[in-house]
Amino acid sequence: MSPMADPPLVPEDVSDDVTDDGVFYAVRDGYDAVYDALANGETFGRIWRDNAYCGEFPIEFAHIGFLTLTEARRMLDALPLDPGAVLVDLACGAGGPGLWAAQESGASLIGVDPAPAGIAAAERRARDVGLADQARFRQGTFERTGLPDSAADAAMTIEAFQYAPDKRAACSELFRILKPGGRGAIVCFEVDPAKVEGVPVLGVDPVPDYAPLLEDAGFAIDLYEETPGWADRVYPTFAALVDASDALTREMGERAAAGTLSEAMLTVAMRPYPRRVLIVARRPQ
Ligand SMILES: C[S@@+](CC[C@H](N)C(=O)[O-])C[C@H]1O[C@@H](n2cnc3c(N)ncnc32)[C@H](O)[C@@H]1O
C-alpha cells in the first residue's frame, strides 16, 4: 500500500528525490506516519492479515504487502542464498519479508527504505526475533541505495517497485549493487499507464512490463510470472479498509489513515494493476 496524500512542499534537502516534484517526500512521510501508527492500528492489522495474505505468513514477520509464505518460498528458491551470503531487501519497510528470508537462509540482510520509522521498526523487529547480528538497515531509495558496487549476492523487493519514480534508474541501481552472477527478485504490480494518468506516485512512471527495462540494464530474466490469486486478495483488502475508514482514522490518526484510504479507494475504483508479478533477474557473470 502507498499513502497518496497531496505532495508537500519540497524540503531543502532534495538529495533523495529523483523527480524534484515532492512526490517522493509525500510517499516517504506517508509511510513514516503509517509505520508510526501500526502499533495502534488494530483494525488495520486485522484486516491486512486476514485479507492481504490470509494469515499465511509468520506473525513475527508480519508485513504490509500481499506476500504469502508460498510466494516467499518460491522467491527464495530462485535466489542463490548460501548462509553468510549478503541479501539486500529494497523498500524493506518494517523488515518482515527480508528478516524472514535471512532467518530461512542464514544470509546477512541489508534492508534499505526511505522511511525512517520503517527502519526503526525493522531494527526493533530484528532484535525481537534474535536476528540483530545478521541484519542492518539504512535509509535509501531504489534509485539511490547508498550501497557500494557489487555489495549483494542477491536482492529482493516486495510490493514497492511500482512506486519507484524512475524505473530505469532503479533497474540500473539494482544491477550495480549485485555481484556478477547475483539475482534480484521483484514482487510488484505492473501498472496500466492509461489508468493512472495524473495520479500521484503511480502515475509518475507507470510500467506495464518490466522485462525490457531490466534487459536494457543488463539483466537476463530467469523468471517472469503472474502470482496466482493476487486479485482475490488485493481488492477485498482495499475494500475492507475503505469500509473501516472511521476505525482506521480513530486508531491510526488522520495522516496515516488518509494516505492509506486514498490508495485503497483509488485501487478499488481504478483497478490500475493488470497483473502482480514475481520476477527473477540475473546479472550475468
Ligand atoms: C507496501 S510497503 C512494502 C514494505 C515491505 N517490503 C513489506 O513487504 O512490508 C512499500 C515500501 O516502499 C517504500 N518506498 C516508497 N517509495 C520508495 C522509493 N522510491 N525507493 C525505495 N522505497 C520506496 C516505502 O517507504 C514502503 O516501506
mmCIF file of C-alpha atoms in Angstrom, residues 32-256:
data_model
loop_
_atom_site.group_PDB
_atom_site.id
_atom_site.type_symbol
_atom_site.label_atom_id
_atom_site.label_comp_id
_atom_site.label_asym_id
_atom_site.label_seq_id
_atom_site.Cartn_x
_atom_site.Cartn_y
_atom_site.Cartn_z
ATOM 1 C CA ASP A 32 6.515 7.178 8.169
ATOM 2 C CA ALA A 33 3.068 8.037 9.508
ATOM 3 C CA VAL A 34 1.834 4.506 8.756
ATOM 4 C CA TYR A 35 4.812 2.764 10.388
ATOM 5 C CA ASP A 36 4.440 5.000 13.453
ATOM 6 C CA ALA A 37 0.721 4.212 13.633
ATOM 7 C CA LEU A 38 0.922 0.442 13.144
ATOM 8 C CA ALA A 39 1.274 -0.247 16.872
ATOM 9 C CA ASN A 40 -2.183 1.324 17.403
ATOM 10 C CA GLY A 41 -3.671 0.089 14.143
ATOM 11 C CA GLU A 42 -5.608 -2.879 15.493
ATOM 12 C CA THR A 43 -8.259 -2.744 12.782
ATOM 13 C CA PHE A 44 -5.719 -2.175 10.029
ATOM 14 C CA GLY A 45 -3.594 -5.091 11.276
ATOM 15 C CA ARG A 46 -6.561 -7.452 11.446
ATOM 16 C CA ILE A 47 -7.894 -6.511 8.008
ATOM 17 C CA TRP A 48 -4.439 -6.750 6.477
ATOM 18 C CA ARG A 49 -3.557 -10.127 7.993
ATOM 19 C CA ASP A 50 -6.948 -11.672 7.201
ATOM 20 C CA ASN A 51 -7.276 -10.406 3.622
ATOM 21 C CA ALA A 52 -3.889 -9.438 2.188
ATOM 22 C CA TYR A 53 -2.160 -12.727 2.930
ATOM 23 C CA CYS A 54 -4.935 -14.644 4.672
ATOM 24 C CA GLY A 55 -2.781 -15.275 7.752
ATOM 25 C CA GLU A 56 -0.311 -17.157 5.550
ATOM 26 C CA PHE A 57 2.845 -15.517 6.898
ATOM 27 C CA PRO A 58 4.504 -15.918 10.318
ATOM 28 C CA ILE A 59 3.115 -13.241 12.637
ATOM 29 C CA GLU A 60 6.581 -12.216 13.865
ATOM 30 C CA PHE A 61 7.433 -11.259 10.266
ATOM 31 C CA ALA A 62 4.077 -9.592 9.506
ATOM 32 C CA HIS A 63 4.242 -7.030 6.713
ATOM 33 C CA ILE A 64 2.161 -4.527 4.773
ATOM 34 C CA GLY A 65 2.332 -6.224 1.402
ATOM 35 C CA PHE A 66 0.481 -9.195 -0.063
ATOM 36 C CA LEU A 67 3.291 -11.744 0.169
ATOM 37 C CA THR A 68 2.244 -15.237 1.246
ATOM 38 C CA LEU A 69 4.591 -17.838 2.635
ATOM 39 C CA THR A 70 4.161 -19.898 -0.541
ATOM 40 C CA GLU A 71 5.254 -16.921 -2.643
ATOM 41 C CA ALA A 72 8.138 -16.151 -0.294
ATOM 42 C CA ARG A 73 9.407 -19.734 -0.568
ATOM 43 C CA ARG A 74 9.176 -19.640 -4.346
ATOM 44 C CA MET A 75 11.166 -16.405 -4.347
ATOM 45 C CA LEU A 76 13.819 -17.779 -2.002
ATOM 46 C CA ASP A 77 14.177 -20.960 -4.062
ATOM 47 C CA ALA A 78 15.026 -18.764 -7.066
ATOM 48 C CA LEU A 79 17.778 -16.860 -5.240
ATOM 49 C CA PRO A 80 21.237 -18.376 -4.694
ATOM 50 C CA LEU A 81 21.482 -17.803 -0.935
ATOM 51 C CA ASP A 82 24.152 -19.671 0.984
ATOM 52 C CA PRO A 83 24.492 -18.998 4.705
ATOM 53 C CA GLY A 84 26.655 -15.877 5.009
ATOM 54 C CA ALA A 85 25.630 -14.521 1.595
ATOM 55 C CA VAL A 86 24.568 -10.870 1.530
ATOM 56 C CA LEU A 87 20.893 -10.275 0.769
ATOM 57 C CA VAL A 88 19.623 -6.730 0.171
ATOM 58 C CA ASP A 89 15.916 -6.003 0.734
ATOM 59 C CA LEU A 90 14.993 -2.825 -1.138
ATOM 60 C CA ALA A 91 11.962 -0.927 0.202
ATOM 61 C CA CYS A 92 12.200 -3.206 3.231
ATOM 62 C CA GLY A 93 9.715 -1.176 5.293
ATOM 63 C CA ALA A 94 9.401 -2.699 8.752
ATOM 64 C CA GLY A 95 11.586 -5.591 7.624
ATOM 65 C CA GLY A 96 9.209 -8.576 7.801
ATOM 66 C CA PRO A 97 9.894 -10.395 4.497
ATOM 67 C CA GLY A 98 13.630 -9.616 4.473
ATOM 68 C CA LEU A 99 14.137 -10.838 8.034
ATOM 69 C CA TRP A 100 12.118 -13.971 7.248
ATOM 70 C CA ALA A 101 14.414 -14.626 4.251
ATOM 71 C CA ALA A 102 17.521 -14.034 6.384
ATOM 72 C CA GLN A 103 16.286 -16.464 9.027
ATOM 73 C CA GLU A 104 15.374 -19.134 6.481
ATOM 74 C CA SER A 105 18.614 -18.897 4.504
ATOM 75 C CA GLY A 106 21.225 -17.793 7.039
ATOM 76 C CA ALA A 107 22.068 -14.830 4.781
ATOM 77 C CA SER A 108 23.147 -11.458 6.164
ATOM 78 C CA LEU A 109 20.481 -8.866 5.481
ATOM 79 C CA ILE A 110 20.830 -5.233 4.477
ATOM 80 C CA GLY A 111 17.436 -3.524 4.425
ATOM 81 C CA VAL A 112 17.027 -0.214 2.590
ATOM 82 C CA ASP A 113 13.997 2.074 2.834
ATOM 83 C CA PRO A 114 13.392 5.828 2.646
ATOM 84 C CA ALA A 115 11.091 5.883 5.704
ATOM 85 C CA PRO A 116 12.996 6.337 8.999
ATOM 86 C CA ALA A 117 10.065 4.969 11.041
ATOM 87 C CA GLY A 118 10.104 1.815 8.909
ATOM 88 C CA ILE A 119 13.810 1.365 9.518
ATOM 89 C CA ALA A 120 13.379 1.892 13.262
ATOM 90 C CA ALA A 121 10.607 -0.724 13.292
ATOM 91 C CA ALA A 122 12.792 -3.143 11.281
ATOM 92 C CA GLU A 123 15.671 -2.700 13.740
ATOM 93 C CA ARG A 124 13.344 -3.381 16.684
ATOM 94 C CA ARG A 125 11.978 -6.458 14.960
ATOM 95 C CA ALA A 126 15.483 -7.774 14.172
ATOM 96 C CA ARG A 127 16.265 -7.593 17.907
ATOM 97 C CA ASP A 128 12.926 -9.173 18.858
ATOM 98 C CA VAL A 129 13.415 -12.183 16.570
ATOM 99 C CA GLY A 130 17.087 -12.648 17.511
ATOM 100 C CA LEU A 131 18.488 -11.549 14.129
ATOM 101 C CA ALA A 132 20.159 -8.289 15.183
ATOM 102 C CA ASP A 133 23.638 -9.667 14.446
ATOM 103 C CA GLN A 134 22.539 -10.806 10.990
ATOM 104 C CA ALA A 135 20.736 -7.663 9.822
ATOM 105 C CA ARG A 136 21.286 -3.960 9.361
ATOM 106 C CA PHE A 137 19.116 -1.267 7.891
ATOM 107 C CA ARG A 138 19.781 2.048 6.203
ATOM 108 C CA GLN A 139 17.915 4.893 4.578
ATOM 109 C CA GLY A 140 17.917 4.921 0.782
ATOM 110 C CA THR A 141 15.768 4.558 -2.291
ATOM 111 C CA PHE A 142 15.554 2.279 -5.319
ATOM 112 C CA GLU A 143 17.492 4.797 -7.369
ATOM 113 C CA ARG A 144 19.999 5.710 -4.654
ATOM 114 C CA THR A 145 20.600 2.844 -2.279
ATOM 115 C CA GLY A 146 23.870 4.261 -0.965
ATOM 116 C CA LEU A 147 25.411 0.765 -1.223
ATOM 117 C CA PRO A 148 28.771 0.065 -2.891
ATOM 118 C CA ASP A 149 29.143 -1.678 -6.260
ATOM 119 C CA SER A 150 28.625 -5.476 -6.105
ATOM 120 C CA ALA A 151 27.550 -5.302 -2.446
ATOM 121 C CA ALA A 152 24.956 -8.076 -2.752
ATOM 122 C CA ASP A 153 24.853 -11.753 -3.639
ATOM 123 C CA ALA A 154 21.102 -11.343 -4.037
ATOM 124 C CA ALA A 155 18.415 -8.710 -3.689
ATOM 125 C CA MET A 156 14.681 -8.745 -3.147
ATOM 126 C CA THR A 157 11.953 -6.143 -3.157
ATOM 127 C CA ILE A 158 8.369 -6.794 -2.181
ATOM 128 C CA GLU A 159 5.278 -4.737 -3.086
ATOM 129 C CA ALA A 160 7.065 -1.478 -3.786
ATOM 130 C CA PHE A 161 8.794 -1.381 -7.168
ATOM 131 C CA GLN A 162 5.696 0.099 -8.826
ATOM 132 C CA TYR A 163 6.217 3.222 -6.680
ATOM 133 C CA ALA A 164 9.782 3.920 -7.932
ATOM 134 C CA PRO A 165 9.636 7.295 -9.659
ATOM 135 C CA ASP A 166 12.367 6.342 -12.168
ATOM 136 C CA LYS A 167 12.235 2.620 -13.001
ATOM 137 C CA ARG A 168 15.099 2.787 -15.489
ATOM 138 C CA ALA A 169 17.396 4.279 -12.836
ATOM 139 C CA ALA A 170 16.091 1.747 -10.301
ATOM 140 C CA CYS A 171 16.953 -1.179 -12.613
ATOM 141 C CA SER A 172 20.466 0.204 -13.186
ATOM 142 C CA GLU A 173 20.983 0.631 -9.442
ATOM 143 C CA LEU A 174 19.836 -2.944 -8.804
ATOM 144 C CA PHE A 175 22.307 -4.176 -11.429
ATOM 145 C CA ARG A 176 25.129 -2.078 -9.917
ATOM 146 C CA ILE A 177 24.727 -3.368 -6.353
ATOM 147 C CA LEU A 178 24.542 -7.056 -7.386
ATOM 148 C CA LYS A 179 27.680 -9.149 -7.809
ATOM 149 C CA PRO A 180 28.119 -10.723 -11.257
ATOM 150 C CA GLY A 181 26.001 -13.876 -11.164
ATOM 151 C CA GLY A 182 23.745 -12.373 -8.461
ATOM 152 C CA ARG A 183 19.972 -12.397 -8.752
ATOM 153 C CA GLY A 184 17.293 -9.894 -7.885
ATOM 154 C CA ALA A 185 13.725 -10.956 -7.044
ATOM 155 C CA ILE A 186 10.967 -8.405 -7.536
ATOM 156 C CA VAL A 187 7.373 -8.922 -6.421
ATOM 157 C CA CYS A 188 5.333 -5.967 -7.613
ATOM 158 C CA PHE A 189 2.435 -4.743 -9.692
ATOM 159 C CA GLU A 190 2.523 -3.957 -13.367
ATOM 160 C CA VAL A 191 0.751 -0.618 -13.879
ATOM 161 C CA ASP A 192 -1.519 0.357 -16.766
ATOM 162 C CA PRO A 193 -0.385 3.875 -17.821
ATOM 163 C CA ALA A 194 -3.815 4.732 -19.250
ATOM 164 C CA LYS A 195 -5.426 4.235 -15.821
ATOM 165 C CA VAL A 196 -3.017 6.348 -13.767
ATOM 166 C CA GLU A 197 -2.564 9.466 -15.855
ATOM 167 C CA GLY A 198 -2.134 12.374 -13.435
ATOM 168 C CA VAL A 199 -2.325 10.119 -10.357
ATOM 169 C CA PRO A 200 0.326 10.876 -7.705
ATOM 170 C CA VAL A 201 3.074 8.238 -7.250
ATOM 171 C CA LEU A 202 1.712 5.506 -9.549
ATOM 172 C CA GLY A 203 1.264 7.994 -12.394
ATOM 173 C CA VAL A 204 4.867 9.257 -12.239
ATOM 174 C CA ASP A 205 6.498 6.373 -14.140
ATOM 175 C CA PRO A 206 3.926 3.638 -14.795
ATOM 176 C CA VAL A 207 5.406 0.451 -16.271
ATOM 177 C CA PRO A 208 3.175 -2.298 -17.731
ATOM 178 C CA ASP A 209 6.094 -4.710 -18.408
ATOM 179 C CA TYR A 210 9.394 -4.594 -16.518
ATOM 180 C CA ALA A 211 11.277 -7.058 -18.752
ATOM 181 C CA PRO A 212 12.548 -4.542 -21.359
ATOM 182 C CA LEU A 213 13.819 -2.173 -18.667
ATOM 183 C CA LEU A 214 15.617 -4.969 -16.820
ATOM 184 C CA GLU A 215 17.155 -6.242 -20.062
ATOM 185 C CA ASP A 216 18.289 -2.729 -21.002
ATOM 186 C CA ALA A 217 20.014 -2.516 -17.606
ATOM 187 C CA GLY A 218 21.964 -5.691 -18.478
ATOM 188 C CA PHE A 219 19.901 -8.377 -16.738
ATOM 189 C CA ALA A 220 18.931 -11.797 -18.027
ATOM 190 C CA ILE A 221 15.380 -12.685 -16.965
ATOM 191 C CA ASP A 222 15.239 -16.086 -15.242
ATOM 192 C CA LEU A 223 11.571 -15.909 -14.276
ATOM 193 C CA TYR A 224 8.658 -13.568 -15.033
ATOM 194 C CA GLU A 225 5.266 -14.842 -13.928
ATOM 195 C CA GLU A 226 1.932 -13.628 -12.614
ATOM 196 C CA THR A 227 1.411 -14.539 -8.965
ATOM 197 C CA PRO A 228 -1.655 -16.780 -8.656
ATOM 198 C CA GLY A 229 -4.778 -15.426 -6.947
ATOM 199 C CA TRP A 230 -3.481 -11.909 -6.302
ATOM 200 C CA ALA A 231 -6.681 -10.079 -7.286
ATOM 201 C CA ASP A 232 -8.729 -12.193 -4.853
ATOM 202 C CA ARG A 233 -6.640 -10.773 -2.016
ATOM 203 C CA VAL A 234 -5.781 -7.235 -3.205
ATOM 204 C CA TYR A 235 -9.283 -5.914 -3.953
ATOM 205 C CA PRO A 236 -11.020 -7.366 -0.863
ATOM 206 C CA THR A 237 -8.223 -5.957 1.311
ATOM 207 C CA PHE A 238 -8.617 -2.442 -0.018
ATOM 208 C CA ALA A 239 -12.423 -2.652 0.013
ATOM 209 C CA ALA A 240 -12.367 -3.758 3.680
ATOM 210 C CA LEU A 241 -10.087 -0.839 4.565
ATOM 211 C CA VAL A 242 -12.488 1.624 2.922
ATOM 212 C CA ASP A 243 -15.397 0.083 4.845
ATOM 213 C CA ALA A 244 -13.465 0.529 8.099
ATOM 214 C CA SER A 245 -12.408 4.130 7.447
ATOM 215 C CA ASP A 246 -13.798 5.504 10.732
ATOM 216 C CA ALA A 247 -11.970 2.936 12.843
ATOM 217 C CA LEU A 248 -8.759 3.416 10.866
ATOM 218 C CA THR A 249 -8.822 7.182 11.380
ATOM 219 C CA ARG A 250 -9.630 6.818 15.097
ATOM 220 C CA GLU A 251 -6.889 4.278 15.746
ATOM 221 C CA MET A 252 -4.107 5.389 13.395
ATOM 222 C CA GLY A 253 -4.662 9.136 13.210
ATOM 223 C CA GLU A 254 -5.651 11.375 10.343
ATOM 224 C CA ARG A 255 -2.318 11.397 8.467
ATOM 225 C CA ALA A 256 -1.705 7.642 8.338
#
